[in-house]
Backbone as a ProteinNet text record, in pm:
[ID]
protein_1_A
[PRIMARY]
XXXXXXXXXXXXXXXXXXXXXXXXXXXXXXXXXXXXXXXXXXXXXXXXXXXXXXXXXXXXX
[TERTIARY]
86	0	90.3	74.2	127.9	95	157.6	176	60.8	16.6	-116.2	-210.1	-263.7	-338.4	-361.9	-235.4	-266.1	-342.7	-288.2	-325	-471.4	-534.8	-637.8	-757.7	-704.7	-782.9	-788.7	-705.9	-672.1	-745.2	-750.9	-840.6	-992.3	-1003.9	-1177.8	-1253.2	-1148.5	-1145.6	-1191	-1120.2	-1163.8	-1271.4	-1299.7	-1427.8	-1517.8	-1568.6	-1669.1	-1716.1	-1585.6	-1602.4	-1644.3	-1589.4	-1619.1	-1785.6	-1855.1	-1988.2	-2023.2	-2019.8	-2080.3	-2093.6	-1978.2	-1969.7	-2039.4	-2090.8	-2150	-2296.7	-2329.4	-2467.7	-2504	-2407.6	-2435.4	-2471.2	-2409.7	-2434.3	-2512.8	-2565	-2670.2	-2792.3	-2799.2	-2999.1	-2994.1	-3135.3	-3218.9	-3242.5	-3162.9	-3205.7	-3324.7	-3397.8	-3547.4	-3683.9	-3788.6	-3873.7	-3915.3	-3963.4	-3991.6	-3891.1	-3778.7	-3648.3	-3728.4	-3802.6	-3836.6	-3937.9	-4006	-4121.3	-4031.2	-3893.9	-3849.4	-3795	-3739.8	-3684.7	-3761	-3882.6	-3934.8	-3975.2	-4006.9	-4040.6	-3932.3	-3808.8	-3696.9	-3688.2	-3669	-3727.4	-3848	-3891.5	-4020.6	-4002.6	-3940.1	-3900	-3824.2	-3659.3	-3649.5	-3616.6	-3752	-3822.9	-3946.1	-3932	-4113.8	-4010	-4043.5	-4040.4	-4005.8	-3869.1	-3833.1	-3949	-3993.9	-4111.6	-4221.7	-4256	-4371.1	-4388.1	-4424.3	-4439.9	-4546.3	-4688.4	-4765.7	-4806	-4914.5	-5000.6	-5107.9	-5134.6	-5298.1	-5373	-5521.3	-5630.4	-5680	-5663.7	-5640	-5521.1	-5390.3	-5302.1	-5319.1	-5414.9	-5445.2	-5544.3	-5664.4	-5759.6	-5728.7	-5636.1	-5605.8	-5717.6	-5757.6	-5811.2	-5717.3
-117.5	0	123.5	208	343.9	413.6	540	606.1	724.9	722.4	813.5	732.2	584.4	494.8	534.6	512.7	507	622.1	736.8	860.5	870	840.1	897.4	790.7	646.1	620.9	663.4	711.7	799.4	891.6	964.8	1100.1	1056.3	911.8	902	833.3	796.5	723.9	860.6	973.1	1070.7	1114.2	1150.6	1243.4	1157.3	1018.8	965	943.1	950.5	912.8	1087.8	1199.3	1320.7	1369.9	1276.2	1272.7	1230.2	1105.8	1006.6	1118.8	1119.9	1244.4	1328.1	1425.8	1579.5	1487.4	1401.1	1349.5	1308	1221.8	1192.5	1301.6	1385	1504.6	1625.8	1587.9	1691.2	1678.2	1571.9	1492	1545.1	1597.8	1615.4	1514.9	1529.1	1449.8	1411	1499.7	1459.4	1513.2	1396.6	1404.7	1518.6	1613.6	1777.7	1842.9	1812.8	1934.9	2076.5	2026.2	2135.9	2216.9	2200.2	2268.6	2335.9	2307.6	2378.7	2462.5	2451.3	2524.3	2657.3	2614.9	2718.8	2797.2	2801.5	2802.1	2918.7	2872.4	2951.1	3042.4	3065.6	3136.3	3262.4	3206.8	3332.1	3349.7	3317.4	3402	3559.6	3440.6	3588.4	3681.8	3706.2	3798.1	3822.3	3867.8	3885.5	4035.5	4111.9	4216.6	4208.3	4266.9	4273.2	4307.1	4206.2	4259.9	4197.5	4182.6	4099.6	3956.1	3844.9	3736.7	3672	3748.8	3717.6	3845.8	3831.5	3952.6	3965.3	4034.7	4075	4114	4055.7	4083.2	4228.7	4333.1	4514	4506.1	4474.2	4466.6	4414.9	4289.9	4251.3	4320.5	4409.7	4452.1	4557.7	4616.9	4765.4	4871.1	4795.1	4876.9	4950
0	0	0	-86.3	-72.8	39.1	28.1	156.5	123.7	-34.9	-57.7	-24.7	-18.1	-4.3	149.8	250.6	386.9	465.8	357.8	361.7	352.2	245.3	201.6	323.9	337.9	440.4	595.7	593.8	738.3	770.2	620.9	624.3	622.1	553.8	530.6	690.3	723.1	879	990.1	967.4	1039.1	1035.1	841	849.2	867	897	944.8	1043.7	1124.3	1281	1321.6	1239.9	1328.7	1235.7	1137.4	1134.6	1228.6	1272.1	1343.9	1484.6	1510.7	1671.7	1669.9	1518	1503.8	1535	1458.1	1459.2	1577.2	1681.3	1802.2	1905.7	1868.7	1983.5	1895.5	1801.4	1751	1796.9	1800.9	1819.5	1976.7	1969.4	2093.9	2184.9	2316.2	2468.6	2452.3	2455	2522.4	2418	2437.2	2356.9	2316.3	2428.4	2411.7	2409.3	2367.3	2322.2	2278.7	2135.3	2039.1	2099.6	2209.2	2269	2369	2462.3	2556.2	2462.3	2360	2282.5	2245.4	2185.8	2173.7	2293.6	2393.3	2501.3	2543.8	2554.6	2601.8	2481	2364.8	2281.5	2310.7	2352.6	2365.4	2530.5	2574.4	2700.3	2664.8	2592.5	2551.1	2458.9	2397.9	2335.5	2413.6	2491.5	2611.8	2690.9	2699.5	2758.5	2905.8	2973.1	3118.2	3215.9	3320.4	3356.2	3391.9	3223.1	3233.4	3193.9	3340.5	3284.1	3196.9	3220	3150.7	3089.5	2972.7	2880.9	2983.1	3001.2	3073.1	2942.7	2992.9	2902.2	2849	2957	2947.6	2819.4	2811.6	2696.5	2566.5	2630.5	2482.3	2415.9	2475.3	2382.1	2421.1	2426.9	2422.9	2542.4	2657.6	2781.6	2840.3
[MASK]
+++++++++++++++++++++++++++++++++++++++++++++++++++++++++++++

């Protein structure tokens, strides 16, 4: 085997194993990831202050 042969599997040996790693630690823990997610999301974007809308805010009283 050449030393470009050993090479090029060396390199294909890496970039699969550092897929395999990105994919392992990409996926969401837990069933509701995407709902805490959003969740923490609209925390913050919500205004210092206020935890909830009052009904006076929402119809403009």
């Amino acid at each position: 085997m050449s030393a470009i042969g050993f090479l090029l599997i060396a390199v294909g040996l890496s970039v699969v194993g550092s897929l395999v790693m990105w994919l392992w630690t990409a996926r969401p823990k837990k069933f509701d990831h995407s709902i805490d997610e959003f969740d923490k999301n609209l925390r913050a974007l919500r205004p210092e202050g206020s935890d909830e809308q009052s009904d006076a805010d929402y119809f403009g009283l």
